[in-house]
XYZ file of C-alpha atoms in Angstrom:
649
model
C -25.230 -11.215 18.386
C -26.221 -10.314 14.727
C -28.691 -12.770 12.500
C -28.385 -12.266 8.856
C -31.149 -13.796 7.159
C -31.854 -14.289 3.820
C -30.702 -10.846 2.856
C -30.561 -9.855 -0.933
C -29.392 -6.365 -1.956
C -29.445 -5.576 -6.383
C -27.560 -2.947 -7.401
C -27.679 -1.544 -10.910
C -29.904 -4.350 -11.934
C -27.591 -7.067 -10.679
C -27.651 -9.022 -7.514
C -24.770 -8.275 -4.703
C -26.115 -10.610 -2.446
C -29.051 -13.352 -2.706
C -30.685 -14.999 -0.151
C -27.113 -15.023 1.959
C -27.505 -16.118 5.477
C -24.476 -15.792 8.122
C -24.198 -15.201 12.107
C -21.680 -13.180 13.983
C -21.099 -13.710 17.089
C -19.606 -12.319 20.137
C -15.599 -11.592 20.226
C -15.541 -12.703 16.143
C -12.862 -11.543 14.587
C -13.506 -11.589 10.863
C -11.666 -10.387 7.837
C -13.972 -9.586 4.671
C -12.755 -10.523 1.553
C -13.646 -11.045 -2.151
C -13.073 -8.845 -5.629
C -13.592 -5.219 -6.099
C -17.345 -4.940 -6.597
C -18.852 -7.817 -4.997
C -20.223 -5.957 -1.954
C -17.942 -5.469 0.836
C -18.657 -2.133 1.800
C -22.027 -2.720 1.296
C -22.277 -5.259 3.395
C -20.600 -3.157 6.188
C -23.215 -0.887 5.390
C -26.433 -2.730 5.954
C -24.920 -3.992 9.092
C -24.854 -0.414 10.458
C -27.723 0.036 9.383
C -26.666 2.844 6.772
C -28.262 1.159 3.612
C -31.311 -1.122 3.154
C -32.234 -4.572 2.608
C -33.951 -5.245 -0.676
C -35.232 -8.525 1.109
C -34.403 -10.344 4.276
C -33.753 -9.130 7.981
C -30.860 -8.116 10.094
C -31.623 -9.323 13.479
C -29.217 -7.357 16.148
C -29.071 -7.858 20.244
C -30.481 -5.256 21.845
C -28.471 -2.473 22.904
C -25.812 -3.376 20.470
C -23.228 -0.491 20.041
C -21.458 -0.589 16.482
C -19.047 1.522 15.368
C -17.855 2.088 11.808
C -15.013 3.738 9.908
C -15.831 4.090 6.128
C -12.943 4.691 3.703
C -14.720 8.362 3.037
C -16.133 10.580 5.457
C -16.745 14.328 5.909
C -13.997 16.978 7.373
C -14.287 17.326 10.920
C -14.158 21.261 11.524
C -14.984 24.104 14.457
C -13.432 21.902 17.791
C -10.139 21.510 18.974
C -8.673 18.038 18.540
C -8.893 16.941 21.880
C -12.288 17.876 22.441
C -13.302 16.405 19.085
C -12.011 13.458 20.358
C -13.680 13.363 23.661
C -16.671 14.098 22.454
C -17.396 10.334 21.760
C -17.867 10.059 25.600
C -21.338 11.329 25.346
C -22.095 9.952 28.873
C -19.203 11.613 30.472
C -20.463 15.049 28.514
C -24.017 14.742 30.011
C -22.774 14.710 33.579
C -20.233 17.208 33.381
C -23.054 19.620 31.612
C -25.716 18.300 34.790
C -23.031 19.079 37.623
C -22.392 22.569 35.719
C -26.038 23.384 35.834
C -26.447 22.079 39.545
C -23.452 23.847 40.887
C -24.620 27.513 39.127
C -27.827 26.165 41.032
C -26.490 26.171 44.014
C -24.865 29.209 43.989
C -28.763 31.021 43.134
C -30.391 28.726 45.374
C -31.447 29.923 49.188
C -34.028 27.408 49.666
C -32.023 24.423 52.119
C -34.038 21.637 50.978
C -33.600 22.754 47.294
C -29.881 22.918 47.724
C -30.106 19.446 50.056
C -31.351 17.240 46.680
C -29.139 18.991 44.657
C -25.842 18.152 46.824
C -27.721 15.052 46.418
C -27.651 14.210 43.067
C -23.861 15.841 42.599
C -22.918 13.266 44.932
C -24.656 10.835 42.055
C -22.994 12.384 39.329
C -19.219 11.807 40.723
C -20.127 8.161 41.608
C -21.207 7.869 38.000
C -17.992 9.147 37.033
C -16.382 6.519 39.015
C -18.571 4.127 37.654
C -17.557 5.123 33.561
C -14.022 5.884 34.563
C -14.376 9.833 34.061
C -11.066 10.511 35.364
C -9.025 8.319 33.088
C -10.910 9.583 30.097
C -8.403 12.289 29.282
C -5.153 9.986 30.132
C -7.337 7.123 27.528
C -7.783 10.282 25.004
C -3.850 10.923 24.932
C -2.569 7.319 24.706
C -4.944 6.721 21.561
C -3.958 10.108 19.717
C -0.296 9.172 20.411
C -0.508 5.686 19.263
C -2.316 6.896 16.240
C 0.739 9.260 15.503
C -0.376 12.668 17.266
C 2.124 14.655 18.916
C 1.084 16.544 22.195
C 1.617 19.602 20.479
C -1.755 18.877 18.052
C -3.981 18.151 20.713
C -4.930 22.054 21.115
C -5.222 22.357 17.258
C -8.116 23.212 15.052
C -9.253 19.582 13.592
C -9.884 21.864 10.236
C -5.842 22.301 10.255
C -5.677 18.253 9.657
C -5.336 16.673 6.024
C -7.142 13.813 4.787
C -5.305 10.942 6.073
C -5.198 12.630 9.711
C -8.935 13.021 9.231
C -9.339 9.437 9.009
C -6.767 8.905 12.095
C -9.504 11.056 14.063
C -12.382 9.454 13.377
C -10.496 6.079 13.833
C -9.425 7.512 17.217
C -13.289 7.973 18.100
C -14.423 4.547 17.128
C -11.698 2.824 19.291
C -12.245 4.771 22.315
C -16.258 4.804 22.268
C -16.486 0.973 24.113
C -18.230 -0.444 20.996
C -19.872 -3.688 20.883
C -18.869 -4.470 17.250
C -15.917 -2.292 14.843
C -16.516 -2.561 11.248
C -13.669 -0.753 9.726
C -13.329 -0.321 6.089
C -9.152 -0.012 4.706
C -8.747 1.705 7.826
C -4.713 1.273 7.052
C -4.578 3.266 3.827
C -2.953 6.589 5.841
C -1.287 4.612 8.524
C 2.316 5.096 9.099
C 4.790 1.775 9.994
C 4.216 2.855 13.755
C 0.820 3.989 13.852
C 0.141 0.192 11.929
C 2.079 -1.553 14.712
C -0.248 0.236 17.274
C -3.230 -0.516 16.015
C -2.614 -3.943 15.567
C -1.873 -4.298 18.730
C -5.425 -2.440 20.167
C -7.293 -5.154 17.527
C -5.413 -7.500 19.232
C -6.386 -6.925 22.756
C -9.702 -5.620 21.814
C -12.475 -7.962 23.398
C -15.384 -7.108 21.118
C -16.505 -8.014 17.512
C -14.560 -7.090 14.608
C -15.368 -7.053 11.071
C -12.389 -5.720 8.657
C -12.000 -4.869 5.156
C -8.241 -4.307 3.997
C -5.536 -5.015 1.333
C -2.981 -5.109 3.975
C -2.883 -8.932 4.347
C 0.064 -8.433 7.314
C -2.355 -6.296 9.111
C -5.299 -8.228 8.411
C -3.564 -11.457 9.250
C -2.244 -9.942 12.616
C -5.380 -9.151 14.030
C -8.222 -11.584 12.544
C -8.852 -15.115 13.287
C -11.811 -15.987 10.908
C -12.584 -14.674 7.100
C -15.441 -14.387 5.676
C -15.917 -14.651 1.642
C -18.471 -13.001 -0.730
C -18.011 -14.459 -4.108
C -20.956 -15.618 -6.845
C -23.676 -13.857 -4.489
C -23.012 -15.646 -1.583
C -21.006 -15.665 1.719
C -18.990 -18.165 2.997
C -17.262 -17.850 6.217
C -14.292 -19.625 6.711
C -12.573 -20.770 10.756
C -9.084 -19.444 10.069
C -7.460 -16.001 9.318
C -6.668 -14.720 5.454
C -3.336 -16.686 4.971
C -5.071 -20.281 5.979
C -8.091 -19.218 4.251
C -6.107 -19.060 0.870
C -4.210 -22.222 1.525
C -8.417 -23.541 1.983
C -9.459 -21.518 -0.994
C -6.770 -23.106 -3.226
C -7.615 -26.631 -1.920
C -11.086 -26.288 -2.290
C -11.194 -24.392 -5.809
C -8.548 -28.059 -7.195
C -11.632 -30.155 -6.021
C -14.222 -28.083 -7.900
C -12.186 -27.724 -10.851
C -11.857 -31.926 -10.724
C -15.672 -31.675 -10.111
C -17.151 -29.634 -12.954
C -14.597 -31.643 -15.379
C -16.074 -34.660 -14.048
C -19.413 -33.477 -14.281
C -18.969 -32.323 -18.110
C -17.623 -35.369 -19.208
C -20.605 -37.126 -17.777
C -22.975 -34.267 -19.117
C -21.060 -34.712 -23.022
C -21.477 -38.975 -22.660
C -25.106 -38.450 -21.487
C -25.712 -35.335 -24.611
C -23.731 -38.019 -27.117
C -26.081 -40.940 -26.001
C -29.772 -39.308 -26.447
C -28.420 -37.983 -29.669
C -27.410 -40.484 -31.147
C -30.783 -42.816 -29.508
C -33.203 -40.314 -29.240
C -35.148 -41.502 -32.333
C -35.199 -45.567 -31.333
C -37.905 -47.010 -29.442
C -36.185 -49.951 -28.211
C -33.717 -47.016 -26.245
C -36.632 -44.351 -25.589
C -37.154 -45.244 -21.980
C -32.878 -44.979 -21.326
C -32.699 -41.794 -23.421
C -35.756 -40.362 -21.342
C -33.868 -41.266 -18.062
C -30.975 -39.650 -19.516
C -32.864 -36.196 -19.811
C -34.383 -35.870 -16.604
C -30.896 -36.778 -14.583
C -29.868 -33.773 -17.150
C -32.639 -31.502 -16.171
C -31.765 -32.887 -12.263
C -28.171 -32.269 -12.178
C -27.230 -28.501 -10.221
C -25.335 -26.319 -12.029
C -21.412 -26.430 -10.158
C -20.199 -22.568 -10.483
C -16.701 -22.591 -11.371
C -14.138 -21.081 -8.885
C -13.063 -17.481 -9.131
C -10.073 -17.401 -12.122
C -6.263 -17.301 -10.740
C -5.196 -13.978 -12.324
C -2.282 -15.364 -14.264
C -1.357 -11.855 -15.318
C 2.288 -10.898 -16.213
C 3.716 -7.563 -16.473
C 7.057 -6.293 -16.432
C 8.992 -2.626 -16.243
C 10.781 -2.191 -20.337
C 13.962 -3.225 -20.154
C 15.917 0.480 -19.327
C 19.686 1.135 -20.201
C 22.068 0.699 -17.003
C 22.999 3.816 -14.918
C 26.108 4.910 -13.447
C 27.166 3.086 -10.151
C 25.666 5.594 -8.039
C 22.691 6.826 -9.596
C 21.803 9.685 -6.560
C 23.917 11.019 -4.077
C 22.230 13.241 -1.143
C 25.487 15.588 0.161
C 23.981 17.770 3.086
C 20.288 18.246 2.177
C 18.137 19.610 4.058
C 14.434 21.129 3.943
C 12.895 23.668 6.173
C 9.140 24.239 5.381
C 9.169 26.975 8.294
C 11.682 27.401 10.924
C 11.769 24.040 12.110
C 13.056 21.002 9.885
C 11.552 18.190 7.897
C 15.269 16.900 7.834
C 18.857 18.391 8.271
C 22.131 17.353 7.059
C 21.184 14.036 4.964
C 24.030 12.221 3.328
C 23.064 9.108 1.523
C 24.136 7.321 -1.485
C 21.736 5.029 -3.867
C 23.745 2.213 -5.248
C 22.338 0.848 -8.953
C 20.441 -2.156 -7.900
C 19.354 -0.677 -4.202
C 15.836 -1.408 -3.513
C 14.982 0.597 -0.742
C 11.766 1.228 1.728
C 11.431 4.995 3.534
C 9.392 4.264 6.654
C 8.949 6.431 9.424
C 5.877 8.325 10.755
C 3.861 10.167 9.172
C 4.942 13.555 8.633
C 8.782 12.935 9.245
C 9.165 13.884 5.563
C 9.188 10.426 3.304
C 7.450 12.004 0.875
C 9.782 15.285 0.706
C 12.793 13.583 0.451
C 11.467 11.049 -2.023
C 10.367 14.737 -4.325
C 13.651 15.720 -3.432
C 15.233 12.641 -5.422
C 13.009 12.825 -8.025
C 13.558 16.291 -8.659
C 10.203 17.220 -8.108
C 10.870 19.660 -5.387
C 14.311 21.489 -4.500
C 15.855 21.085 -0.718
C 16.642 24.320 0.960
C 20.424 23.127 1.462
C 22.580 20.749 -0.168
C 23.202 19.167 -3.451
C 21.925 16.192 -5.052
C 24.171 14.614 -7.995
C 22.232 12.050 -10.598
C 24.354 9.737 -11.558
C 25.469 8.988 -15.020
C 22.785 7.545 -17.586
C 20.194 7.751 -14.718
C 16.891 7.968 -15.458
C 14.226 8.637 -12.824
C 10.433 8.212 -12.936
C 8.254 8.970 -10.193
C 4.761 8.040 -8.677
C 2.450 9.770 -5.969
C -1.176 10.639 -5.624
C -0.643 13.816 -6.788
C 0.793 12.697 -10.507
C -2.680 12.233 -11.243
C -2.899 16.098 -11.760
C -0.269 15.676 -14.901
C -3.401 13.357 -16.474
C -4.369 15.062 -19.628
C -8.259 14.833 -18.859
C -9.788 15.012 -22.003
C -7.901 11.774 -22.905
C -9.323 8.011 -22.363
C -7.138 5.149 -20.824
C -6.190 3.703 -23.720
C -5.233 7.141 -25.103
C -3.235 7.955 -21.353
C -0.979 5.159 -22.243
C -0.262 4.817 -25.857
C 1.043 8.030 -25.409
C 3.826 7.150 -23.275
C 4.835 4.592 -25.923
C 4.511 3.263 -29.588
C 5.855 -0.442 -28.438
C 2.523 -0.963 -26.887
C -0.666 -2.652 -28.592
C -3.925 -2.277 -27.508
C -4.396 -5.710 -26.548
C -1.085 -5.266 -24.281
C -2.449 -1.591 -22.916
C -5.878 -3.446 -22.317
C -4.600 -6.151 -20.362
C -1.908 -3.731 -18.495
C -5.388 -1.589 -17.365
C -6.968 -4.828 -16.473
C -4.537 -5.348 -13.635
C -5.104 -2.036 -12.441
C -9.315 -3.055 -12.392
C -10.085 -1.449 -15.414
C -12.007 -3.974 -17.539
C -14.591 -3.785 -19.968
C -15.538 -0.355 -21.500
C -13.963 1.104 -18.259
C -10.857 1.752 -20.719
C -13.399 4.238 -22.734
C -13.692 6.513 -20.005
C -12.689 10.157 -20.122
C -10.320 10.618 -17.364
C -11.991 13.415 -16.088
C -15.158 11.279 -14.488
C -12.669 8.882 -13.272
C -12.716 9.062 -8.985
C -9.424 9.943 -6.952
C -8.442 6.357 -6.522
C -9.045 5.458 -10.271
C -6.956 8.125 -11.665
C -4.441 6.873 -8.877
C -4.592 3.576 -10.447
C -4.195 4.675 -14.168
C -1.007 6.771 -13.061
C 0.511 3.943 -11.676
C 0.208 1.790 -14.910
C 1.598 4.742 -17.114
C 4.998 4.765 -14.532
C 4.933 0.952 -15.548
C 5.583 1.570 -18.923
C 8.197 3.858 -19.043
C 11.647 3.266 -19.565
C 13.702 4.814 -16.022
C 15.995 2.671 -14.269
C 15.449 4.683 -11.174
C 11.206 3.938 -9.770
C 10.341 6.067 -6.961
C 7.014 4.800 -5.814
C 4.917 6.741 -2.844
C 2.389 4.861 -1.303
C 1.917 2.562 -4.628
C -0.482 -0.073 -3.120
C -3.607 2.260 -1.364
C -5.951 1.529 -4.562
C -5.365 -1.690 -5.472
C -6.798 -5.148 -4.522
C -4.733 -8.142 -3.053
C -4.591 -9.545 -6.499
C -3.447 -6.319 -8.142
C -0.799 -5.665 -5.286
C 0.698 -9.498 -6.288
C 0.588 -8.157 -9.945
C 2.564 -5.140 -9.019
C 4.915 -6.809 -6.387
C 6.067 -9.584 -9.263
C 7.324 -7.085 -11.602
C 9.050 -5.110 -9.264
C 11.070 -8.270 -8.075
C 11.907 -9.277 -11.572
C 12.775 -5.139 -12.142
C 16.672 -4.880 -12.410
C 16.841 -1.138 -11.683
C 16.814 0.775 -8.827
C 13.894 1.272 -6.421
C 12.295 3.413 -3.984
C 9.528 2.859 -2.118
C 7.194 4.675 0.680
C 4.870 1.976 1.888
C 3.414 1.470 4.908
C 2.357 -2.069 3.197
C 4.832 -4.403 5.331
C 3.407 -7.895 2.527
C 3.726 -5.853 -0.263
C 7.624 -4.600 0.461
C 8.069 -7.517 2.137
C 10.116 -10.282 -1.242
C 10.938 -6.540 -2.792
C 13.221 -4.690 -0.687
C 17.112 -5.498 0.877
C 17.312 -1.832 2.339
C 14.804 0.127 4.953
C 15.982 3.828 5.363
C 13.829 5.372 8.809
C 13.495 8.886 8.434
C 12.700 10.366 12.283
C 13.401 13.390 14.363
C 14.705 15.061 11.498
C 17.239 12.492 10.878
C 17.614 9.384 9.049
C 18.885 6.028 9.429
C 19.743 3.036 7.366
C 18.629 -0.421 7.949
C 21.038 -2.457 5.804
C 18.054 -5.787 5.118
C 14.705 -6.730 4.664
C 11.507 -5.321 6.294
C 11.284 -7.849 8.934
C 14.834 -7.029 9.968
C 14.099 -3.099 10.485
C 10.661 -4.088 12.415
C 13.090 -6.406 14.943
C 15.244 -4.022 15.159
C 12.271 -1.423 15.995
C 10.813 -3.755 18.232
C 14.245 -4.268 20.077
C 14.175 -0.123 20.356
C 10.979 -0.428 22.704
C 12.120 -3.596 24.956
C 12.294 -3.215 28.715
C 15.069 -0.828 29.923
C 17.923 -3.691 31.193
C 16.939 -5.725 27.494
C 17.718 -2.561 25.915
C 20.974 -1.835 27.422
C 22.189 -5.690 26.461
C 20.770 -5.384 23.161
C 22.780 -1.691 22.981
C 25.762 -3.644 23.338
C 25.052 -5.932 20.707
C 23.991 -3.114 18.190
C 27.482 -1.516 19.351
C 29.227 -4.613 18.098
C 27.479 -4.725 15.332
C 27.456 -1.513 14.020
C 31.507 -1.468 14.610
C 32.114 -4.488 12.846
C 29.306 -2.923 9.737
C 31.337 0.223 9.925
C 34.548 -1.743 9.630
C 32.863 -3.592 6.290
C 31.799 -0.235 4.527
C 35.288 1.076 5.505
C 36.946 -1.687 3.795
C 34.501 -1.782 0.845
C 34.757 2.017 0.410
C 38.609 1.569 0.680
C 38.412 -1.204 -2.229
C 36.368 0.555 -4.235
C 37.092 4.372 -3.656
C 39.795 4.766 -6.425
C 37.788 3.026 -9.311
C 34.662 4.883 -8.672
C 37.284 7.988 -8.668
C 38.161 6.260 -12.165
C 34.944 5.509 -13.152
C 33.720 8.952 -12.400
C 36.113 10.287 -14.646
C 35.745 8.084 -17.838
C 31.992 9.136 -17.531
C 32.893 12.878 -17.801
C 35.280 12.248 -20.244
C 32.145 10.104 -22.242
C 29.732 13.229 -22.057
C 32.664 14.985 -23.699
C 33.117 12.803 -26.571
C 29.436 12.452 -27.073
C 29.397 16.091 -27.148
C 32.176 16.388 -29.711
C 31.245 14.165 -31.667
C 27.328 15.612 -32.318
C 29.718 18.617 -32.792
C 31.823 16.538 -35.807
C 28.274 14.606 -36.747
C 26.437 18.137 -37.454
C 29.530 19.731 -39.241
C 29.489 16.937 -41.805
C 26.046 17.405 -42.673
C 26.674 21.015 -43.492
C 27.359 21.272 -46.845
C 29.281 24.138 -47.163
C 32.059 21.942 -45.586
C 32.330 20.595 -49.002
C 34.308 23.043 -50.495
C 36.641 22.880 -48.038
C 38.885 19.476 -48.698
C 41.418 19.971 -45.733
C 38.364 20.599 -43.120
C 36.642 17.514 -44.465
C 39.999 15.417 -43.931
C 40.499 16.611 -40.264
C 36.870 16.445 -39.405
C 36.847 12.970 -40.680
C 40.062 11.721 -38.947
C 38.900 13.239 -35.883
C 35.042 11.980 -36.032
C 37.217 8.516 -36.280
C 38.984 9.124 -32.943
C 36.074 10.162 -31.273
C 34.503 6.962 -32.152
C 37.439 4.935 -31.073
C 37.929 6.584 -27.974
C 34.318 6.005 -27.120
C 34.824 2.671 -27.363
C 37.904 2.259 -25.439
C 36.052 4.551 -22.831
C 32.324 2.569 -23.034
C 34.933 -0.771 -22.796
C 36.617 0.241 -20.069
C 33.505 1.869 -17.858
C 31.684 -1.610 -18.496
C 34.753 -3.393 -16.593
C 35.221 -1.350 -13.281
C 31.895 -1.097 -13.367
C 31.310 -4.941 -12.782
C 34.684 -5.210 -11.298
C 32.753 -2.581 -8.729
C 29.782 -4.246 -8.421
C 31.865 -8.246 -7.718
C 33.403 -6.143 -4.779
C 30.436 -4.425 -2.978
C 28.410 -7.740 -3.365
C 30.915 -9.594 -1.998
C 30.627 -6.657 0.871
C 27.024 -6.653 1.003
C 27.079 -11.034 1.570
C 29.512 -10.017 4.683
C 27.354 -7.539 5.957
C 24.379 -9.631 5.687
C 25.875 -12.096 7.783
C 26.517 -9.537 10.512
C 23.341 -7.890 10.591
């Protein structure tokens, strides 16, 4: 199908690829992997044809129809959606404009045998149409804009009306409905929604042609490819299994080389000790000359790309209150109709929680909404006591000062940092080298997205609200990031799309659709049966209702009781925390009287202020004593709870 033959591409002086040779054939189904830099995208690029071959050839089949999604492509503007869409049907286009030109034809026309050859060739056209299945075209056109998260109601829109991430969804929808040959998509994921993600995988599944993927969404790329091919040291290697065997290979294969090149320097240091030490000895020139040339023979064993052993790890933050947000009522109208109405919901300390939902249902507002980065229209939110809340999204990038450098953008956030720990922490995030130099200003979208998420990592908040965390970083990076939230003891929000990623992190999903949400007490995997359940055949549906019922009345009956058992000592515990604020208060009160000195002349004051500075601190005490213990005594209970209501979900 395609021939790759010794190709070599150099870019900035340095060699991508060099003399690499690989086939792809018919019905592949290949994921592309291998470190930021190395050539991916490239590579997708000279197989479209998009940039050229230093040396080598590309030989393609004839006729061969490829289409390609890039991750960054111009606005499409001036068409409705629909017809954008449908314009990828080129064929179908060129007959519909032909039978409009013959039928004004035949309305001028008086001559019969004129009008004979053109009812003719109209009677072509429509078996043409038959032939390229015309007349499903528009039903194909809906199912694929649906699937891809389109409501009916944005078919008749201007495609200039559409974001970004919609952008992408469009040109995606073009590519899968244009009957090509080969798909080479490039992180087509990165504005997928949870359902949009389960769609597509599905298409890639049943899709009968050639597929070449890059993307850091190893659940998607695992789904849907069966063979992985590897550019690493200049060369590709192209491996019969999808990513998750191909690791298990990789990790195999790298032990043996390791083994190999220790093997071979041991030999290499024996062989280098003996020529030394002979080298000057006739009776040993002829073993010492042998002993060169198997040196000069011997090919030079690359060593295996380095495991990142990288650590890194939140700061330890001070403990928050038992709830640290409560949601009573909110709601947020953007016009007259609703992102969401009426949400109650209550964070527990320790809650780490994944918003999914399509896009547009309003993840991202309510997540503002918690972070106080944007007020609801209705409602109150409470913060908890000693909460502390830090919060990541593309847009934080705009709060970059951009006249600073990396190293700068951290060390502001904190003095406990050195710059050996701020290098390494903008390592992990790809920045190596004098990349930490840079001005933040000539940094791209997705690098400035990268440094923002290592300056949330080093502040102190025991409440992270992450939005779409992973959509800049490698697989490698993503591991990185997903190891210190797991060993984070805080509270955690997440909007991710990235089903590996949130996979080990989170015990809570919380859907937000049709204006609405819904709590999924348990992992990822359990919300995705439980969506998958939701779209079963009608009679599975009603059983499974039944189940859900009973489910749902004994999980009700749990949070009843646990509310029950704990409802007076949060009542308790809310109290001692207002009546903590007001010590703390007094006592700055008693702390800055003290240190005026014209307190000093009078002895009485002095006395009282004293004795009562003395309380205060007692009181504290008792009070900080006493909040520690329901507190845990709190916690004991509702994990107890939570054990139950894992059992019954």
């Amino acid at each position: 199908m395609i021939d790759l033959i010794d190709i070599s591409v150099q870019f900035s002086g340095k060699y991508l690829f060099n003399n690499v040779n690989f086939r792809i054939n018919s019905g592949d189904k290949f994921a592309l992997v291998g470190s930021n830099g190395t050539g991916k995208s490239t590579l997708l690029k000279l197989i479209k044809g998009i940039e050229q071959l230093e040396s080598g050839t590309i030989q393609k089949q004839k006729g061969l129809k490829i289409g390609y999604l890039p991750q960054d492509f111009l606005h499409f503007k001036g068409k409705i959606l629909f017809d954008e869409v449908k314009s990828t049907f080129t064929k179908a286009i060129e007959l519909d404009s032909e039978e409009s030109e013959i039928n004004d034809l035949l309305k001028s026309s008086n001559d019969n045998k004129t009008k004979h050859d053109l009812i003719h060739r109209l009677g072509d056209i429509h078996h043409l149409k038959e032939e390229i299945g015309y007349y499903e075209i528009d039903s194909k056109i809906g199912k694929v804009l649906s699937g891809l998260g389109f409501k009916e109601s944005d078919f008749n829109r201007l495609t200039d009306e559409f974001s970004g991430g919609w952008q992408m969804r469009i040109e995606l929808a073009k590519i899968l409905l244009a009957a090509n040959d080969i798909l080479l998509l490039d992180e087509p994921t990165n504005h997928l929604d949870i359902d949009s993600l389960q769609w597509v995988i599905d298409f890639l599944r049943n899709y009968k042609g050639t597929l070449i993927l890059i993307s850091h969404d190893q659940h998607f790329v695992n789904s849907v490819t069966s063979r992985t091919i590897e550019i690493f040291n200049q060369k590709v290697n192209v491996f019969n299994g999808n990513y998750a065997k191909y690791l298990v290979f990789k990790k195999e294969r790298d032990e043996q080389l390791i083994n190999q090149i220790k093997n071979r320097e041991r030999e290499v240091k024996q062989m280098t000790r003996f020529i030394e030490r002979f080298r000057y000895k006739n009776t040993k020139a002829r073993q010492v000359q042998s002993r060169i040339k198997m040196l000069e023979k011997m090919e030079t064993l690359e060593a295996p790309e380095s495991e990142n052993k990288i650590e890194i790890h939140f700061p330890e933050a001070e403990r928050s209150g038992a709830v640290p947000v409560e949601l009573k009522g909110i709601s947020k109208f953007y016009t007259k109709e609703p992102v969401f109405e009426n949400v109650n919901l209550q964070i527990h300390r320790g809650d780490k929680i994944a918003f999914v939902g399509p896009n547009g249902a309003g993840k991202t507002t309510l997540a503002k909404i918690i972070s106080n980065k944007l007020s609801p229209t209705q409602g109150e939110m409470q913060v908890g006591h000693n909460t502390y809340i830090s919060y990541y999204a593309q847009e934080v990038t705009e709060d970059l000062n951009p006249e600073y450098d990396l190293i700068d953008t951290l060390g502001e956030v904190t003095d406990d940092l050195t710059i050996g720990r701020i290098r390494t922490i903008l390592g992990t995030f790809l920045f190596s080298d004098d990349d930490v130099f840079k001005k933040v200003k000539v940094l791209s979208g997705g690098e400035k997205s990268r440094l923002a998420l290592a300056k949330i990592l080093i502040q102190k908040a025991n409440l992270i609200i992450l939005d779409e965390p992973t959509n800049h970083l490698d697989f490698e990076s993503k591991k990185i990031l997903q190891n210190a939230l797991l060993k984070f003891n805080g509270t955690l929000i997440i909007v991710s799309h990235d089903i590996d990623f949130i996979r080990p992190v989170v015990n809570k999903v919380i859907e937000i659709r049709n204006s609405r949400i819904k709590e999924y007490p348990g992992t990822i995997d359990y919300y995705l049966e439980k969506l998958q359940a939701e779209q079963t055949t009608s009679s599975t549906e009603s059983k499974n209702k039944n189940l859900k019922k009973e489910e749902k009345r004994r999980i009700a009956e749990l949070r009843q009781e646990k509310y029950k058992a704990t409802v007076n000592m949060k009542k308790e515990l809310e109290s001692i925390e207002k009546e903590i604020e007001y010590l703390e208060n007094e006592k700055i009160k008693n702390e800055n009287d003290l240190a005026d000195p014209s307190i000093y002349s009078d002895v009485e004051r002095i006395k009282n202020t004293k004795i009562r500075y003395m309380e205060i601190q007692k009181s504290l005490e008792v009070n900080y004593e006493r909040w520690a213990e329901i507190t845990a005594e709190i916690e004991s209970i509702e994990n107890e709870f939570e054990s139950q209501l894992s059992k019954n979900s």
